[in-house]
Amino acid sequence: PDEKMTPAARKQAKPVPTPAAVPHIAEPARFDWATAANTGSETQAIAALFSAWGADYRGGEPCQEAARLGLRCREERDNLDGLRRLDRPAVLTLRDDQGREVHAALLQLDTQHARLSVGGTRVNVTPESLNSHWTGNYRMFWRTPEQVEDPLRPGASNPGVACLRAQLARSEGRAPEAVENTLFDADLAQRVKRFQQTHNLKPDANVGPNTLVLLAGEADASAPRLGVAASVTPPRNRGAH
C-alpha cells in the first residue's frame, strides 16, 4: 500500500485480487515399477477417470457409462506431447519392469512430474519414467455439444455446424453469430484450418476428435485438465439413450 495515502483513502481503496495459484505437482514419491502390476487394475483406473469428471463409475462398459453422462469416449494411441495438447485426464495402459500390463489414470502432467492414480493410490513419477513404461494406448473422456457429429467436413449442413461455429467464435474472441448458420461453407473451412494450424494439427478443415477435443477444451472451462485444476461440473446423467 502507498504510505502517503490518507486513512480515508485507504478505506475507500479496493483490494487488489490475488491471482489464483497454478497447482504444482509435488516432488515424485517413490514408485516401484517392478511390482506395479500387483496394484494397477483397469477397473480402479477407470473409476479414477470418472472421479476426475465428478462422477462415480458403476462398473459397466466404460464408454457406454460415459455416454449416459453426456461424455464422449476415445480409445487411441499417442505420446505424452499429444496428451499435453489434448489436456484431459486419461487411463493409460502401461507395462511394469516384468512386462506385465498395468493400468493407471493420468490426472496431472507438467514438464517434470506426472501424477497417476494406480490401484486407488495417487503417486508421482517423472515423465521420462512414465514414457518408458507406457504402451502409447489410452482411453479419454471429453465433452462437446450433443448435436456435434464426429467428423464434421466442409459441405455438411446440420445443427452440429452451428455449434462448431459458436465454439470457434469463442476461441477467436468473436461474438456469436446473430443468425444460426448450419452450413459448413468455405469461410468456416478456412477458420477451422487456422485453428488446426495454431494447435499443430493437420490443417485439412476436417473436424475430427482432436479438433473437437481442443475446441471443447477452450469452451468447457469446467472440464478436468492435465495442466491445471478446474472446478469440475459433474456430467448430467442422460439415462440409457
PDB file of N, CA and C in Angstrom, residues 87-163:
ATOM      1  N   ASP A  87      -4.947 -32.182 -23.179  1.00  0.00           N
ATOM      2  CA  ASP A  87      -5.168 -31.603 -21.851  1.00  0.00           C
ATOM      3  C   ASP A  87      -6.388 -32.168 -21.132  1.00  0.00           C
ATOM      4  N   ARG A  88      -6.546 -33.493 -21.190  1.00  0.00           N
ATOM      5  CA  ARG A  88      -7.627 -34.154 -20.474  1.00  0.00           C
ATOM      6  C   ARG A  88      -7.065 -35.384 -19.750  1.00  0.00           C
ATOM      7  N   PRO A  89      -7.570 -35.699 -18.549  1.00  0.00           N
ATOM      8  CA  PRO A  89      -7.141 -36.935 -17.891  1.00  0.00           C
ATOM      9  C   PRO A  89      -7.415 -38.152 -18.768  1.00  0.00           C
ATOM     10  N   ALA A  90      -6.643 -39.203 -18.576  1.00  0.00           N
ATOM     11  CA  ALA A  90      -6.795 -40.397 -19.414  1.00  0.00           C
ATOM     12  C   ALA A  90      -6.341 -41.626 -18.645  1.00  0.00           C
ATOM     13  N   VAL A  91      -6.896 -42.767 -19.008  1.00  0.00           N
ATOM     14  CA  VAL A  91      -6.413 -44.046 -18.488  1.00  0.00           C
ATOM     15  C   VAL A  91      -5.348 -44.561 -19.448  1.00  0.00           C
ATOM     16  N   LEU A  92      -4.171 -44.853 -18.916  1.00  0.00           N
ATOM     17  CA  LEU A  92      -3.051 -45.317 -19.725  1.00  0.00           C
ATOM     18  C   LEU A  92      -2.826 -46.810 -19.520  1.00  0.00           C
ATOM     19  N   THR A  93      -2.454 -47.493 -20.578  1.00  0.00           N
ATOM     20  CA  THR A  93      -2.023 -48.887 -20.480  1.00  0.00           C
ATOM     21  C   THR A  93      -0.504 -48.892 -20.409  1.00  0.00           C
ATOM     22  N   LEU A  94       0.028 -49.412 -19.297  1.00  0.00           N
ATOM     23  CA  LEU A  94       1.467 -49.406 -19.033  1.00  0.00           C
ATOM     24  C   LEU A  94       1.990 -50.837 -18.949  1.00  0.00           C
ATOM     25  N   ARG A  95       3.303 -50.948 -18.882  1.00  0.00           N
ATOM     26  CA  ARG A  95       3.970 -52.231 -18.622  1.00  0.00           C
ATOM     27  C   ARG A  95       4.930 -52.033 -17.453  1.00  0.00           C
ATOM     28  N   ASP A  96       4.890 -52.961 -16.499  1.00  0.00           N
ATOM     29  CA  ASP A  96       5.847 -52.855 -15.395  1.00  0.00           C
ATOM     30  C   ASP A  96       7.199 -53.397 -15.837  1.00  0.00           C
ATOM     31  N   ASP A  97       8.148 -53.454 -14.924  1.00  0.00           N
ATOM     32  CA  ASP A  97       9.508 -53.877 -15.282  1.00  0.00           C
ATOM     33  C   ASP A  97       9.571 -55.322 -15.746  1.00  0.00           C
ATOM     34  N   GLN A  98       8.539 -56.111 -15.426  1.00  0.00           N
ATOM     35  CA  GLN A  98       8.481 -57.501 -15.858  1.00  0.00           C
ATOM     36  C   GLN A  98       7.681 -57.660 -17.161  1.00  0.00           C
ATOM     37  N   GLY A  99       7.212 -56.549 -17.718  1.00  0.00           N
ATOM     38  CA  GLY A  99       6.433 -56.610 -18.954  1.00  0.00           C
ATOM     39  C   GLY A  99       4.961 -56.883 -18.745  1.00  0.00           C
ATOM     40  N   ARG A 100       4.510 -56.892 -17.491  1.00  0.00           N
ATOM     41  CA  ARG A 100       3.107 -57.172 -17.200  1.00  0.00           C
ATOM     42  C   ARG A 100       2.267 -55.901 -17.349  1.00  0.00           C
ATOM     43  N   GLU A 101       1.013 -56.072 -17.751  1.00  0.00           N
ATOM     44  CA  GLU A 101       0.142 -54.935 -18.021  1.00  0.00           C
ATOM     45  C   GLU A 101      -0.292 -54.251 -16.733  1.00  0.00           C
ATOM     46  N   VAL A 102      -0.279 -52.920 -16.753  1.00  0.00           N
ATOM     47  CA  VAL A 102      -0.694 -52.087 -15.630  1.00  0.00           C
ATOM     48  C   VAL A 102      -1.600 -50.996 -16.188  1.00  0.00           C
ATOM     49  N   HIS A 103      -2.620 -50.625 -15.448  1.00  0.00           N
ATOM     50  CA  HIS A 103      -3.483 -49.512 -15.852  1.00  0.00           C
ATOM     51  C   HIS A 103      -3.422 -48.420 -14.795  1.00  0.00           C
ATOM     52  N   ALA A 104      -3.301 -47.184 -15.260  1.00  0.00           N
ATOM     53  CA  ALA A 104      -3.231 -46.043 -14.349  1.00  0.00           C
ATOM     54  C   ALA A 104      -3.985 -44.882 -14.973  1.00  0.00           C
ATOM     55  N   ALA A 105      -4.582 -44.057 -14.131  1.00  0.00           N
ATOM     56  CA  ALA A 105      -5.218 -42.833 -14.603  1.00  0.00           C
ATOM     57  C   ALA A 105      -4.213 -41.698 -14.500  1.00  0.00           C
ATOM     58  N   LEU A 106      -3.940 -41.040 -15.604  1.00  0.00           N
ATOM     59  CA  LEU A 106      -3.072 -39.867 -15.615  1.00  0.00           C
ATOM     60  C   LEU A 106      -3.947 -38.660 -15.291  1.00  0.00           C
ATOM     61  N   LEU A 107      -3.674 -38.005 -14.152  1.00  0.00           N
ATOM     62  CA  LEU A 107      -4.522 -36.930 -13.665  1.00  0.00           C
ATOM     63  C   LEU A 107      -3.911 -35.550 -13.846  1.00  0.00           C
ATOM     64  N   GLN A 108      -2.577 -35.464 -13.763  1.00  0.00           N
ATOM     65  CA  GLN A 108      -1.893 -34.201 -13.959  1.00  0.00           C
ATOM     66  C   GLN A 108      -0.557 -34.461 -14.641  1.00  0.00           C
ATOM     67  N   LEU A 109      -0.110 -33.458 -15.413  1.00  0.00           N
ATOM     68  CA  LEU A 109       1.136 -33.629 -16.147  1.00  0.00           C
ATOM     69  C   LEU A 109       1.771 -32.265 -16.372  1.00  0.00           C
ATOM     70  N   ASP A 110       3.038 -32.124 -15.947  1.00  0.00           N
ATOM     71  CA  ASP A 110       3.813 -30.952 -16.325  1.00  0.00           C
ATOM     72  C   ASP A 110       5.155 -31.431 -16.863  1.00  0.00           C
ATOM     73  N   THR A 111       6.087 -30.540 -17.053  1.00  0.00           N
ATOM     74  CA  THR A 111       7.343 -30.922 -17.696  1.00  0.00           C
ATOM     75  C   THR A 111       8.230 -31.783 -16.808  1.00  0.00           C
ATOM     76  N   GLN A 112       7.986 -31.788 -15.510  1.00  0.00           N
ATOM     77  CA  GLN A 112       8.851 -32.522 -14.591  1.00  0.00           C
ATOM     78  C   GLN A 112       8.160 -33.674 -13.883  1.00  0.00           C
ATOM     79  N   HIS A 113       6.854 -33.624 -13.760  1.00  0.00           N
ATOM     80  CA  HIS A 113       6.144 -34.623 -12.975  1.00  0.00           C
ATOM     81  C   HIS A 113       4.855 -35.065 -13.662  1.00  0.00           C
ATOM     82  N   ALA A 114       4.477 -36.297 -13.385  1.00  0.00           N
ATOM     83  CA  ALA A 114       3.183 -36.828 -13.805  1.00  0.00           C
ATOM     84  C   ALA A 114       2.512 -37.423 -12.573  1.00  0.00           C
ATOM     85  N   ARG A 115       1.258 -37.067 -12.356  1.00  0.00           N
ATOM     86  CA  ARG A 115       0.513 -37.623 -11.225  1.00  0.00           C
ATOM     87  C   ARG A 115      -0.421 -38.696 -11.742  1.00  0.00           C
ATOM     88  N   LEU A 116      -0.270 -39.894 -11.173  1.00  0.00           N
ATOM     89  CA  LEU A 116      -1.067 -41.048 -11.574  1.00  0.00           C
ATOM     90  C   LEU A 116      -1.934 -41.520 -10.414  1.00  0.00           C
ATOM     91  N   SER A 117      -3.053 -42.160 -10.760  1.00  0.00           N
ATOM     92  CA  SER A 117      -3.807 -42.944  -9.793  1.00  0.00           C
ATOM     93  C   SER A 117      -3.626 -44.399 -10.181  1.00  0.00           C
ATOM     94  N   VAL A 118      -2.921 -45.144  -9.330  1.00  0.00           N
ATOM     95  CA  VAL A 118      -2.629 -46.555  -9.584  1.00  0.00           C
ATOM     96  C   VAL A 118      -3.185 -47.366  -8.420  1.00  0.00           C
ATOM     97  N   GLY A 119      -4.134 -48.255  -8.726  1.00  0.00           N
ATOM     98  CA  GLY A 119      -4.715 -49.070  -7.669  1.00  0.00           C
ATOM     99  C   GLY A 119      -5.398 -48.259  -6.595  1.00  0.00           C
ATOM    100  N   GLY A 120      -5.926 -47.082  -6.960  1.00  0.00           N
ATOM    101  CA  GLY A 120      -6.607 -46.236  -5.989  1.00  0.00           C
ATOM    102  C   GLY A 120      -5.687 -45.333  -5.201  1.00  0.00           C
ATOM    103  N   THR A 121      -4.380 -45.421  -5.440  1.00  0.00           N
ATOM    104  CA  THR A 121      -3.398 -44.587  -4.745  1.00  0.00           C
ATOM    105  C   THR A 121      -2.770 -43.605  -5.720  1.00  0.00           C
ATOM    106  N   ARG A 122      -2.626 -42.364  -5.298  1.00  0.00           N
ATOM    107  CA  ARG A 122      -2.006 -41.356  -6.160  1.00  0.00           C
ATOM    108  C   ARG A 122      -0.499 -41.330  -5.934  1.00  0.00           C
ATOM    109  N   VAL A 123       0.223 -41.413  -7.035  1.00  0.00           N
ATOM    110  CA  VAL A 123       1.683 -41.401  -6.982  1.00  0.00           C
ATOM    111  C   VAL A 123       2.193 -40.438  -8.038  1.00  0.00           C
ATOM    112  N   ASN A 124       3.413 -39.952  -7.845  1.00  0.00           N
ATOM    113  CA  ASN A 124       4.059 -39.076  -8.805  1.00  0.00           C
ATOM    114  C   ASN A 124       5.272 -39.777  -9.402  1.00  0.00           C
ATOM    115  N   VAL A 125       5.440 -39.646 -10.701  1.00  0.00           N
ATOM    116  CA  VAL A 125       6.603 -40.190 -11.394  1.00  0.00           C
ATOM    117  C   VAL A 125       7.100 -39.122 -12.361  1.00  0.00           C
ATOM    118  N   THR A 126       8.298 -39.308 -12.869  1.00  0.00           N
ATOM    119  CA  THR A 126       8.790 -38.371 -13.876  1.00  0.00           C
ATOM    120  C   THR A 126       8.169 -38.717 -15.226  1.00  0.00           C
ATOM    121  N   PRO A 127       8.021 -37.730 -16.106  1.00  0.00           N
ATOM    122  CA  PRO A 127       7.522 -38.040 -17.451  1.00  0.00           C
ATOM    123  C   PRO A 127       8.389 -39.050 -18.182  1.00  0.00           C
ATOM    124  N   GLU A 128       9.710 -39.011 -17.946  1.00  0.00           N
ATOM    125  CA  GLU A 128      10.615 -39.956 -18.600  1.00  0.00           C
ATOM    126  C   GLU A 128      10.329 -41.384 -18.152  1.00  0.00           C
ATOM    127  N   SER A 129      10.105 -41.565 -16.852  1.00  0.00           N
ATOM    128  CA  SER A 129       9.793 -42.891 -16.334  1.00  0.00           C
ATOM    129  C   SER A 129       8.446 -43.374 -16.863  1.00  0.00           C
ATOM    130  N   LEU A 130       7.469 -42.476 -16.874  1.00  0.00           N
ATOM    131  CA  LEU A 130       6.145 -42.831 -17.391  1.00  0.00           C
ATOM    132  C   LEU A 130       6.241 -43.232 -18.858  1.00  0.00           C
ATOM    133  N   ASN A 131       6.954 -42.449 -19.629  1.00  0.00           N
ATOM    134  CA  ASN A 131       7.058 -42.703 -21.066  1.00  0.00           C
ATOM    135  C   ASN A 131       7.711 -44.048 -21.358  1.00  0.00           C
ATOM    136  N   SER A 132       8.695 -44.420 -20.533  1.00  0.00           N
ATOM    137  CA  SER A 132       9.400 -45.675 -20.773  1.00  0.00           C
ATOM    138  C   SER A 132       8.552 -46.898 -20.441  1.00  0.00           C
ATOM    139  N   HIS A 133       7.458 -46.704 -19.692  1.00  0.00           N
ATOM    140  CA  HIS A 133       6.593 -47.823 -19.315  1.00  0.00           C
ATOM    141  C   HIS A 133       5.230 -47.784 -20.017  1.00  0.00           C
ATOM    142  N   TRP A 134       4.980 -46.736 -20.779  1.00  0.00           N
ATOM    143  CA  TRP A 134       3.675 -46.557 -21.420  1.00  0.00           C
ATOM    144  C   TRP A 134       3.685 -47.202 -22.804  1.00  0.00           C
ATOM    145  N   THR A 135       2.610 -47.938 -23.109  1.00  0.00           N
ATOM    146  CA  THR A 135       2.484 -48.577 -24.420  1.00  0.00           C
ATOM    147  C   THR A 135       2.043 -47.594 -25.505  1.00  0.00           C
ATOM    148  N   GLY A 136       1.561 -46.408 -25.090  1.00  0.00           N
ATOM    149  CA  GLY A 136       1.011 -45.437 -26.036  1.00  0.00           C
ATOM    150  C   GLY A 136      -0.505 -45.484 -26.119  1.00  0.00           C
ATOM    151  N   ASN A 137      -1.109 -46.538 -25.556  1.00  0.00           N
ATOM    152  CA  ASN A 137      -2.570 -46.677 -25.598  1.00  0.00           C
ATOM    153  C   ASN A 137      -3.219 -45.906 -24.449  1.00  0.00           C
ATOM    154  N   TYR A 138      -4.326 -45.255 -24.760  1.00  0.00           N
ATOM    155  CA  TYR A 138      -5.040 -44.528 -23.712  1.00  0.00           C
ATOM    156  C   TYR A 138      -6.537 -44.527 -23.998  1.00  0.00           C
ATOM    157  N   ARG A 139      -7.285 -44.231 -22.944  1.00  0.00           N
ATOM    158  CA  ARG A 139      -8.736 -44.012 -23.030  1.00  0.00           C
ATOM    159  C   ARG A 139      -9.017 -42.661 -22.381  1.00  0.00           C
ATOM    160  N   MET A 140      -9.795 -41.834 -23.075  1.00  0.00           N
ATOM    161  CA  MET A 140     -10.045 -40.474 -22.610  1.00  0.00           C
ATOM    162  C   MET A 140     -11.526 -40.135 -22.757  1.00  0.00           C
ATOM    163  N   PHE A 141     -12.032 -39.342 -21.814  1.00  0.00           N
ATOM    164  CA  PHE A 141     -13.376 -38.786 -21.932  1.00  0.00           C
ATOM    165  C   PHE A 141     -13.266 -37.308 -22.281  1.00  0.00           C
ATOM    166  N   TRP A 142     -14.278 -36.801 -22.975  1.00  0.00           N
ATOM    167  CA  TRP A 142     -14.342 -35.380 -23.252  1.00  0.00           C
ATOM    168  C   TRP A 142     -15.791 -35.010 -23.484  1.00  0.00           C
ATOM    169  N   ARG A 143     -16.066 -33.712 -23.503  1.00  0.00           N
ATOM    170  CA  ARG A 143     -17.457 -33.258 -23.556  1.00  0.00           C
ATOM    171  C   ARG A 143     -17.599 -32.201 -24.646  1.00  0.00           C
ATOM    172  N   THR A 144     -18.603 -32.374 -25.482  1.00  0.00           N
ATOM    173  CA  THR A 144     -18.910 -31.408 -26.530  1.00  0.00           C
ATOM    174  C   THR A 144     -20.421 -31.419 -26.731  1.00  0.00           C
ATOM    175  N   PRO A 145     -20.994 -30.376 -27.333  1.00  0.00           N
ATOM    176  CA  PRO A 145     -22.454 -30.363 -27.514  1.00  0.00           C
ATOM    177  C   PRO A 145     -22.968 -31.616 -28.221  1.00  0.00           C
ATOM    178  N   GLU A 146     -24.115 -32.084 -27.780  1.00  0.00           N
ATOM    179  CA  GLU A 146     -24.678 -33.339 -28.275  1.00  0.00           C
ATOM    180  C   GLU A 146     -24.906 -33.327 -29.782  1.00  0.00           C
ATOM    181  N   GLN A 147     -25.186 -32.132 -30.351  1.00  0.00           N
ATOM    182  CA  GLN A 147     -25.500 -32.047 -31.778  1.00  0.00           C
ATOM    183  C   GLN A 147     -24.280 -32.231 -32.675  1.00  0.00           C
ATOM    184  N   VAL A 148     -23.082 -32.094 -32.108  1.00  0.00           N
ATOM    185  CA  VAL A 148     -21.864 -32.127 -32.924  1.00  0.00           C
ATOM    186  C   VAL A 148     -21.525 -33.563 -33.300  1.00  0.00           C
ATOM    187  N   GLU A 149     -21.493 -33.823 -34.598  1.00  0.00           N
ATOM    188  CA  GLU A 149     -21.141 -35.144 -35.091  1.00  0.00           C
ATOM    189  C   GLU A 149     -19.628 -35.248 -35.271  1.00  0.00           C
ATOM    190  N   ASP A 150     -19.143 -36.451 -35.308  1.00  0.00           N
ATOM    191  CA  ASP A 150     -17.715 -36.699 -35.497  1.00  0.00           C
ATOM    192  C   ASP A 150     -17.561 -37.709 -36.635  1.00  0.00           C
ATOM    193  N   PRO A 151     -16.957 -37.292 -37.765  1.00  0.00           N
ATOM    194  CA  PRO A 151     -16.368 -35.977 -38.009  1.00  0.00           C
ATOM    195  C   PRO A 151     -17.344 -35.031 -38.692  1.00  0.00           C
ATOM    196  N   LEU A 152     -16.970 -33.741 -38.712  1.00  0.00           N
ATOM    197  CA  LEU A 152     -17.671 -32.719 -39.487  1.00  0.00           C
ATOM    198  C   LEU A 152     -16.761 -32.313 -40.633  1.00  0.00           C
ATOM    199  N   ARG A 153     -17.311 -32.266 -41.828  1.00  0.00           N
ATOM    200  CA  ARG A 153     -16.487 -31.939 -43.000  1.00  0.00           C
ATOM    201  C   ARG A 153     -17.113 -30.781 -43.786  1.00  0.00           C
ATOM    202  N   PRO A 154     -16.288 -30.060 -44.556  1.00  0.00           N
ATOM    203  CA  PRO A 154     -16.828 -28.994 -45.410  1.00  0.00           C
ATOM    204  C   PRO A 154     -17.962 -29.525 -46.287  1.00  0.00           C
ATOM    205  N   GLY A 155     -18.998 -28.729 -46.418  1.00  0.00           N
ATOM    206  CA  GLY A 155     -20.163 -29.132 -47.196  1.00  0.00           C
ATOM    207  C   GLY A 155     -21.295 -29.666 -46.341  1.00  0.00           C
ATOM    208  N   ALA A 156     -20.994 -30.033 -45.083  1.00  0.00           N
ATOM    209  CA  ALA A 156     -22.038 -30.554 -44.195  1.00  0.00           C
ATOM    210  C   ALA A 156     -23.039 -29.453 -43.867  1.00  0.00           C
ATOM    211  N   SER A 157     -24.248 -29.864 -43.581  1.00  0.00           N
ATOM    212  CA  SER A 157     -25.284 -28.915 -43.169  1.00  0.00           C
ATOM    213  C   SER A 157     -26.157 -29.594 -42.123  1.00  0.00           C
ATOM    214  N   ASN A 158     -25.933 -29.238 -40.858  1.00  0.00           N
ATOM    215  CA  ASN A 158     -26.689 -29.817 -39.751  1.00  0.00           C
ATOM    216  C   ASN A 158     -26.495 -28.954 -38.508  1.00  0.00           C
ATOM    217  N   PRO A 159     -27.272 -29.191 -37.451  1.00  0.00           N
ATOM    218  CA  PRO A 159     -27.154 -28.350 -36.245  1.00  0.00           C
ATOM    219  C   PRO A 159     -25.760 -28.371 -35.617  1.00  0.00           C
ATOM    220  N   GLY A 160     -25.014 -29.464 -35.823  1.00  0.00           N
ATOM    221  CA  GLY A 160     -23.670 -29.521 -35.272  1.00  0.00           C
ATOM    222  C   GLY A 160     -22.760 -28.447 -35.832  1.00  0.00           C
ATOM    223  N   VAL A 161     -22.988 -28.040 -37.073  1.00  0.00           N
ATOM    224  CA  VAL A 161     -22.167 -26.993 -37.677  1.00  0.00           C
ATOM    225  C   VAL A 161     -22.382 -25.673 -36.941  1.00  0.00           C
ATOM    226  N   ALA A 162     -23.620 -25.393 -36.546  1.00  0.00           N
ATOM    227  CA  ALA A 162     -23.893 -24.169 -35.785  1.00  0.00           C
ATOM    228  C   ALA A 162     -23.139 -24.195 -34.449  1.00  0.00           C
ATOM    229  N   CYS A 163     -23.081 -25.369 -33.803  1.00  0.00           N
ATOM    230  CA  CYS A 163     -22.312 -25.499 -32.558  1.00  0.00           C
ATOM    231  C   CYS A 163     -20.824 -25.281 -32.822  1.00  0.00           C
TER     232      CYS A 163
END
